[in-house]
Structure formats: C-alpha cells, structure tokens
PDB file of C-alpha atoms in Angstrom:
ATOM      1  CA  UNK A  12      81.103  51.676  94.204  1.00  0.00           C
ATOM      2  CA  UNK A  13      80.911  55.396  93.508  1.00  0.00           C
ATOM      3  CA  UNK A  14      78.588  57.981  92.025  1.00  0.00           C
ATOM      4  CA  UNK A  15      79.294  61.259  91.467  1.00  0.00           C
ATOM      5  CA  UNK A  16      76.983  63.753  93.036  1.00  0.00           C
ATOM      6  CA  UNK A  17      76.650  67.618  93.158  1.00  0.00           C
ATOM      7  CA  UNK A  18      80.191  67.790  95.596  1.00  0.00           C
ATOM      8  CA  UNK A  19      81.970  65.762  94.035  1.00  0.00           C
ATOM      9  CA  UNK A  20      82.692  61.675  94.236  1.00  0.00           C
ATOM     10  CA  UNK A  21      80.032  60.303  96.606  1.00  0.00           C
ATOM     11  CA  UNK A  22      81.239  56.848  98.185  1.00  0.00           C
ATOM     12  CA  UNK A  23      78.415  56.537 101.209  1.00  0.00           C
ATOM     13  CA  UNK A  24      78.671  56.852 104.588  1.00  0.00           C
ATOM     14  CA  UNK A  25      82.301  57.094 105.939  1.00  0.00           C
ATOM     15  CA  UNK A  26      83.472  54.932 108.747  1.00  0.00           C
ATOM     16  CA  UNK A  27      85.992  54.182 111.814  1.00  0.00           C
ATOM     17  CA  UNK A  28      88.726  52.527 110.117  1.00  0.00           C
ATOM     18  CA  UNK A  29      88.313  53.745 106.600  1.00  0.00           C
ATOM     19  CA  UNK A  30      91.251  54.495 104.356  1.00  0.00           C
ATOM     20  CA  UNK A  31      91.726  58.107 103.012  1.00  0.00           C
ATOM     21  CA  UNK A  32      94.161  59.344 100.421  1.00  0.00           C
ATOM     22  CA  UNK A  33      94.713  62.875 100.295  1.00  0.00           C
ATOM     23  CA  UNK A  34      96.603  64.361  97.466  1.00  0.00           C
ATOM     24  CA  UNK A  35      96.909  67.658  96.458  1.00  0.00           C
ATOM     25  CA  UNK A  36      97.127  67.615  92.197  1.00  0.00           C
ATOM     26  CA  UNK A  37      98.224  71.373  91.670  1.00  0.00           C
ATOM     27  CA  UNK A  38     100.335  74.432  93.304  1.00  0.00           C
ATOM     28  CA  UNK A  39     103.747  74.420  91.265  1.00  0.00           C
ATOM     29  CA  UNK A  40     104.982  77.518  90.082  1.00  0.00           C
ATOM     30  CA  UNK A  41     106.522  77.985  86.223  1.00  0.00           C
ATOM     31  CA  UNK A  42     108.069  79.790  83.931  1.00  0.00           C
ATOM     32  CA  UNK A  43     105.624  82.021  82.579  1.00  0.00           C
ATOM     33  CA  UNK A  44     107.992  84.310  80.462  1.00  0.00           C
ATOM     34  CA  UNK A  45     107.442  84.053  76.603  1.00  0.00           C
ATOM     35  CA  UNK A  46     110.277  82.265  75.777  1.00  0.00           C
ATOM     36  CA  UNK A  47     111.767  78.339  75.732  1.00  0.00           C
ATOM     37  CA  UNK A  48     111.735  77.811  79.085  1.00  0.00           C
ATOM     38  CA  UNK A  49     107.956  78.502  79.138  1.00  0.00           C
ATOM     39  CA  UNK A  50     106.535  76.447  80.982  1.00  0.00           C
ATOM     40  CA  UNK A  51     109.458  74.832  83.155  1.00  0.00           C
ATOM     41  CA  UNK A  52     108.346  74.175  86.724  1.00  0.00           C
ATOM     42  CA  UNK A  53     110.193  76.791  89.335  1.00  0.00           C
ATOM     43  CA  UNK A  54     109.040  75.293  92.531  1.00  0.00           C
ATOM     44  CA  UNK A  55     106.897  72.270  93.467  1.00  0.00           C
ATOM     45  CA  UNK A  56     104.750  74.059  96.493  1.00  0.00           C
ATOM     46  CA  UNK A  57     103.150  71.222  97.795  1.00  0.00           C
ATOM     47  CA  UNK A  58     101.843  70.066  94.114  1.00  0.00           C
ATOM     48  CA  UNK A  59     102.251  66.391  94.632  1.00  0.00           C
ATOM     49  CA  UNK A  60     101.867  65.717  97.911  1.00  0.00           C
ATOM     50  CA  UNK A  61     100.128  62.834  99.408  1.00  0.00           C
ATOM     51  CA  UNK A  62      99.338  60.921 102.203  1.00  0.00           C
ATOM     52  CA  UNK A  63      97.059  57.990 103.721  1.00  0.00           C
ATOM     53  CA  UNK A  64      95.028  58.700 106.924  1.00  0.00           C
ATOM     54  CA  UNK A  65      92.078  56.414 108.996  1.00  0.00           C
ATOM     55  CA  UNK A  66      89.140  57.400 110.217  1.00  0.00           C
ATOM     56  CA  UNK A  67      88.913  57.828 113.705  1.00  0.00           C
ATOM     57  CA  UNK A  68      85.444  59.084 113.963  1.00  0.00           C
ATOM     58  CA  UNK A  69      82.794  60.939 112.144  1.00  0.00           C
ATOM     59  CA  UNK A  70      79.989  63.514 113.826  1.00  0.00           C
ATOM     60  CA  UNK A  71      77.517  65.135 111.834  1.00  0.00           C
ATOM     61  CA  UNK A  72      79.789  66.474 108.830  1.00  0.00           C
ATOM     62  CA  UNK A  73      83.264  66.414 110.926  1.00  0.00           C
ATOM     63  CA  UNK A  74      85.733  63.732 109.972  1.00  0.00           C
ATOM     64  CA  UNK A  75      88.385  62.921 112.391  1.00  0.00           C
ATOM     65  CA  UNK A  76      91.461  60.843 111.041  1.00  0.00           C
ATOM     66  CA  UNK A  77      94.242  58.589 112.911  1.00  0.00           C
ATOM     67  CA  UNK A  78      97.205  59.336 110.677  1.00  0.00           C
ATOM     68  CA  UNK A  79     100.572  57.269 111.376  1.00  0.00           C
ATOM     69  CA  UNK A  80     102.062  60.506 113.075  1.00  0.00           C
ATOM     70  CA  UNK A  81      99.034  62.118 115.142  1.00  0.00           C
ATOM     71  CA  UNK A  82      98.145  64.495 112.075  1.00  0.00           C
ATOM     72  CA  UNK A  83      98.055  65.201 108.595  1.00  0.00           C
ATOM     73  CA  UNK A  84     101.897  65.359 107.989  1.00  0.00           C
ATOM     74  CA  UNK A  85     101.885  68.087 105.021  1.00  0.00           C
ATOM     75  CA  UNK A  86      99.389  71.428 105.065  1.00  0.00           C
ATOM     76  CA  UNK A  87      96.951  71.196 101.802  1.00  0.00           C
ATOM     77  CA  UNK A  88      96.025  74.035  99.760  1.00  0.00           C
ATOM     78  CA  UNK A  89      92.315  73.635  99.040  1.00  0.00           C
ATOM     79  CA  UNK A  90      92.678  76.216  95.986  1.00  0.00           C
ATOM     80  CA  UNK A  91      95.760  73.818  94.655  1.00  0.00           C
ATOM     81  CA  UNK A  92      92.628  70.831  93.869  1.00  0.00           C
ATOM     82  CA  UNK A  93      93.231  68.777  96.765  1.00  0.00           C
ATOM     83  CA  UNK A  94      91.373  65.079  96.344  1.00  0.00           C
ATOM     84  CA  UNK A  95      90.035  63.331  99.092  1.00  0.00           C
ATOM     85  CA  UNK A  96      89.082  59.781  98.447  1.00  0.00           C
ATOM     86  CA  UNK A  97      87.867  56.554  99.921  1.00  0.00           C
ATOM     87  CA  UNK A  98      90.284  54.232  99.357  1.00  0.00           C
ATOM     88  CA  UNK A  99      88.796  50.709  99.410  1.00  0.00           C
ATOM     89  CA  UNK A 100      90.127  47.954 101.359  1.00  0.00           C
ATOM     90  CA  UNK A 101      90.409  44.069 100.407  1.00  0.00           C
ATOM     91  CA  UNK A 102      91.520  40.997 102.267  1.00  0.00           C
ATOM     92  CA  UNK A 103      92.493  39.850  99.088  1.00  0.00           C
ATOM     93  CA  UNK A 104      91.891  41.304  95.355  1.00  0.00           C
ATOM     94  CA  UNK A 105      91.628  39.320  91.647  1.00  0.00           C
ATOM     95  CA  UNK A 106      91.301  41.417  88.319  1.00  0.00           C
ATOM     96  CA  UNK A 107      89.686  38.836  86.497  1.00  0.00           C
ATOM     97  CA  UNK A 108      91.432  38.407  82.659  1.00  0.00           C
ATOM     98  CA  UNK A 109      88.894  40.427  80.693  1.00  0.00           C
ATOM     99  CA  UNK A 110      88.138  42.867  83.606  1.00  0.00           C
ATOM    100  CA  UNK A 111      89.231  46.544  84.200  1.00  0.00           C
ATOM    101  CA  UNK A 112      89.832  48.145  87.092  1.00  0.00           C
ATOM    102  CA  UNK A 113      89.767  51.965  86.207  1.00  0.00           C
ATOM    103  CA  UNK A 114      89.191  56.375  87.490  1.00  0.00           C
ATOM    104  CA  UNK A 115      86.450  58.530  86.445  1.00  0.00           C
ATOM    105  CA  UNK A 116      88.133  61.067  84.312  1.00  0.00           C
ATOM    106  CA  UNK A 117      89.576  64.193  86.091  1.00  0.00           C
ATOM    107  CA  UNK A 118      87.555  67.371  85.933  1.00  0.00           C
ATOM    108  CA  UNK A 119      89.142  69.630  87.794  1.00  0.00           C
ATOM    109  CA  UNK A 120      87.940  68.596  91.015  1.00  0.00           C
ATOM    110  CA  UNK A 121      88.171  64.629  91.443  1.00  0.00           C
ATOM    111  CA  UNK A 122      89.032  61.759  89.351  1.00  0.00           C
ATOM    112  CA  UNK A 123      92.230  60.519  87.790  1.00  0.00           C
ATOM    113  CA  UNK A 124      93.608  58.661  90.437  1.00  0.00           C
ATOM    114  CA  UNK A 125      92.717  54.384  91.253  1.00  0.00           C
ATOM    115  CA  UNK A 126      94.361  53.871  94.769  1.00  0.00           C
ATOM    116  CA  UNK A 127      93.437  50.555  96.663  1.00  0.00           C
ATOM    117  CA  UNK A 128      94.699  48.819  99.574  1.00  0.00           C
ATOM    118  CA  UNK A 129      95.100  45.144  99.147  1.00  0.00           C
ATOM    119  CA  UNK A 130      96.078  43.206 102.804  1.00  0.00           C
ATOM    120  CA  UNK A 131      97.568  40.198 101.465  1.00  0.00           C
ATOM    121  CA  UNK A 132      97.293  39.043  98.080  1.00  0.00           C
ATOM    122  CA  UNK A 133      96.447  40.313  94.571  1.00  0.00           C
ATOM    123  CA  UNK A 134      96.470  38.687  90.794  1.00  0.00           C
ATOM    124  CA  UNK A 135      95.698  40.921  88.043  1.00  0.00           C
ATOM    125  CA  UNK A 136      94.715  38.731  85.090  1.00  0.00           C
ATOM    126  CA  UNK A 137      93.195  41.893  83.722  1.00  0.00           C
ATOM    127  CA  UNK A 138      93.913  45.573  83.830  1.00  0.00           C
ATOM    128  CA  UNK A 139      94.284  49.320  85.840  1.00  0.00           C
ATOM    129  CA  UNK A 140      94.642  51.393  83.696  1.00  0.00           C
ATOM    130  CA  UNK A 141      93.741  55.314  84.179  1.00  0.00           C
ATOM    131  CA  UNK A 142      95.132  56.264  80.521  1.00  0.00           C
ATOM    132  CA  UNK A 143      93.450  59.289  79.449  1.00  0.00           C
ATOM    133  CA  UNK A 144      91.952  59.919  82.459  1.00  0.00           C
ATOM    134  CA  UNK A 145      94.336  62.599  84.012  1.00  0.00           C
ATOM    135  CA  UNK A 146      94.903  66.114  83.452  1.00  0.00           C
ATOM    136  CA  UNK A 147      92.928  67.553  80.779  1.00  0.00           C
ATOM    137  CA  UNK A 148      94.767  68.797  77.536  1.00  0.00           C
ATOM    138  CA  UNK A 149      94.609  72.557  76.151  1.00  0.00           C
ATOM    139  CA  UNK A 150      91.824  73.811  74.461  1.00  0.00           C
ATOM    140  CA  UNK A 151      92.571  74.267  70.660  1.00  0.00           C
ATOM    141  CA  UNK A 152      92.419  77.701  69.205  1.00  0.00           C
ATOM    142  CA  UNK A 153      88.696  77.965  67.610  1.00  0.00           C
ATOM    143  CA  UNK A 154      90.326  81.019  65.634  1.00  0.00           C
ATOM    144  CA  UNK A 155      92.751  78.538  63.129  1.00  0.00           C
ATOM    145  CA  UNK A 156      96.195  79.625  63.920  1.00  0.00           C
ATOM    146  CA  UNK A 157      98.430  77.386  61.864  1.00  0.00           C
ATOM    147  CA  UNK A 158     101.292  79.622  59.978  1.00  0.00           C
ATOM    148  CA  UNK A 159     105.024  79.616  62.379  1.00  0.00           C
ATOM    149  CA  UNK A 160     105.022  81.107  65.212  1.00  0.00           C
ATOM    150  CA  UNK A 161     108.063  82.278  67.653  1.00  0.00           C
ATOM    151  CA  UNK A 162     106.135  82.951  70.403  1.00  0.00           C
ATOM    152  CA  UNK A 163     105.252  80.959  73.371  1.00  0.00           C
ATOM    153  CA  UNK A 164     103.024  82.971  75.408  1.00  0.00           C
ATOM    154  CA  UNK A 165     100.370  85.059  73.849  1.00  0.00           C
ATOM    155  CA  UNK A 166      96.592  86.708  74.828  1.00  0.00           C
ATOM    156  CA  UNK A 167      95.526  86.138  71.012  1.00  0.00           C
ATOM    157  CA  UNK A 168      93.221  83.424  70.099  1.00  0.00           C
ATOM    158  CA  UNK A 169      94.533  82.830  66.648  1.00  0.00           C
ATOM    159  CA  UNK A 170      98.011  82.062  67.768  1.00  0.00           C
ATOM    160  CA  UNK A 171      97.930  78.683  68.435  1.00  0.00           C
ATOM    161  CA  UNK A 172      96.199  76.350  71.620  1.00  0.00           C
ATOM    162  CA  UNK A 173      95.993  76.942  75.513  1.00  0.00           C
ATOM    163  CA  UNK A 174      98.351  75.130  77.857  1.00  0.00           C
ATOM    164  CA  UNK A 175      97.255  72.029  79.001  1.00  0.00           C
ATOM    165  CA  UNK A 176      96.341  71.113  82.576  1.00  0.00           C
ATOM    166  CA  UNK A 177      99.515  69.986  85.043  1.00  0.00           C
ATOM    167  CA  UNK A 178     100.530  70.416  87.989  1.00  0.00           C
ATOM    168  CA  UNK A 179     100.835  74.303  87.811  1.00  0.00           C
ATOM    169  CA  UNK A 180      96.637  74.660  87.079  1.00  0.00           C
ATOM    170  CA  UNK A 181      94.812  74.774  84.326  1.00  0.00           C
ATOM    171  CA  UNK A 182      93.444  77.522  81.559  1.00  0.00           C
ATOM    172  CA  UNK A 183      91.795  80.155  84.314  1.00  0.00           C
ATOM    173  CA  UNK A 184      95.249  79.552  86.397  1.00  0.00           C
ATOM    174  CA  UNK A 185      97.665  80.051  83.097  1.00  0.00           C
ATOM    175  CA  UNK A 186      94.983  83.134  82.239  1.00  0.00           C
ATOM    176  CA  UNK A 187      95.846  85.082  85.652  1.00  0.00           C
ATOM    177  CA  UNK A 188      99.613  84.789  85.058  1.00  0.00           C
TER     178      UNK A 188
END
C-alpha cells in the first residue's frame, strides 16, 4: 500500500532486505533545431537507466543498500527525475480475473512505473496495466492555432501545442532550450 505525501510516494518504514528500483526517467539530449528532425534524441545520458538494490540498513534518514556489485552500478542525475521506489516482494502473487494491478499517474516526480518481485509463482487472471499513466502529453495552445504551419519550433502561443513529456524533460526543460 502507498499514499502519496508532501515528498513524494510514501510506502512506511523501510527495512533490511527491502527491494529498491532506481530509475532515472529523463536526461536525453535532442534535436532542438526548427526543422524535421526536431525532436530526434542525440544522446541517451543516463535517461533510462535502472537498477535493483537491498537494503542493508537504515539510521535516522540514511539508507544504506547491498547492490549485486558493492554499489549503485550507474551515477543518477537527481535533476534528470530519478524514482526511487519500494518494490514489493511476494512468495507467490495471483491477479484475481476482475482485479487490476496498476501506477499512480506520473507527475513529474513519481508514478508511472508497477515493478514487483514475485519469488516463485504468479497467475494473472486479471490485469497490469499502467496505460495512460506515463509521461504527460503537451499542453494545447489556449491561443487556437489551427491554419498550416511549417514550423516546428516556435516561442508563439498561437502556433500550435507544447512538446510532450519524454525522456528529454518536459515543458520548463523544452522552454530553456
């Protein structure tokens, strides 16, 4: 179970042995000439990266993890929306037919993402399904904006929508570029 609180996801206390999955959702560079290839992703960064860790031990509001190679194996960007979260652990796991299994919506700081861990044995009768509840789409122009255009970049608010969100940011990130 989860709530979200002022920080974010709030899953309780953390624990020796819990899972964590660390992912970091954004840092790719594009394209951001106004042309066809607007857009186009130039280099990954770390945008994608991921990786499971245990906790080893927890004092006051320090979190030490047992990863499978005596560290976090990739370097996060904290500015690049890097997710934390709890994954939980079953012995075994059964989606009942009827029953969901599903992510809070992203919102540009967690959500998105259903990761479990499931030791031996798992029967979905039911669903996961995180449809709609990834990267947000691009605002739509409030201004109209609905004769041809050539362009694909452009500062003015009639000319069409905003980017949507991926992995290179989202509206303030496109806005700086």
């Amino acid at each position: 179970n989860y709530h979200s609180g002022p920080g974010g996801m709030v899953f309780g206390d953390l624990r020796p042995g819990d899972l964590l999955l660390s992912i970091q959702m954004a840092g790719a560079s594009i394209e951001t000439m106004d042309g066809p290839g607007y857009g186009a992703t130039i280099a990954l960064n770390s945008a994608g990266l991921y990786e499971y860790v245990t906790v080893n031990r927890v004092r006051s509001r320090v979190v030490t993890v047992n990863p499978p190679c005596g560290g976090l194996l990739n370097s996060y960007l904290s500015s690049a929306k890097v997710q934390v979260i709890r994954v939980p652990q079953y012995r075994s796991l059964r989606i009942s037919p009827g029953a969901s299994v599903t992510a809070p919506p992203w919102n540009g700081r967690f959500g998105g993402i259903v990761a479990l861990h499931v030791n031996d044995e798992i029967t979905i009768e039911g669903t996961i399904d995180v449809s709609g509840r990834g990267f947000r789409g691009g605002a739509r122009s409030g201004a109209g904006g609905g004769q041809f255009r050539t362009d694909f970049v452009s500062s003015q608010q009639d000319f069409g929508a905003e980017k949507g969100e991926g992995i290179a940011g989202y509206q303030e990130t496109y806005d700086l570029q």
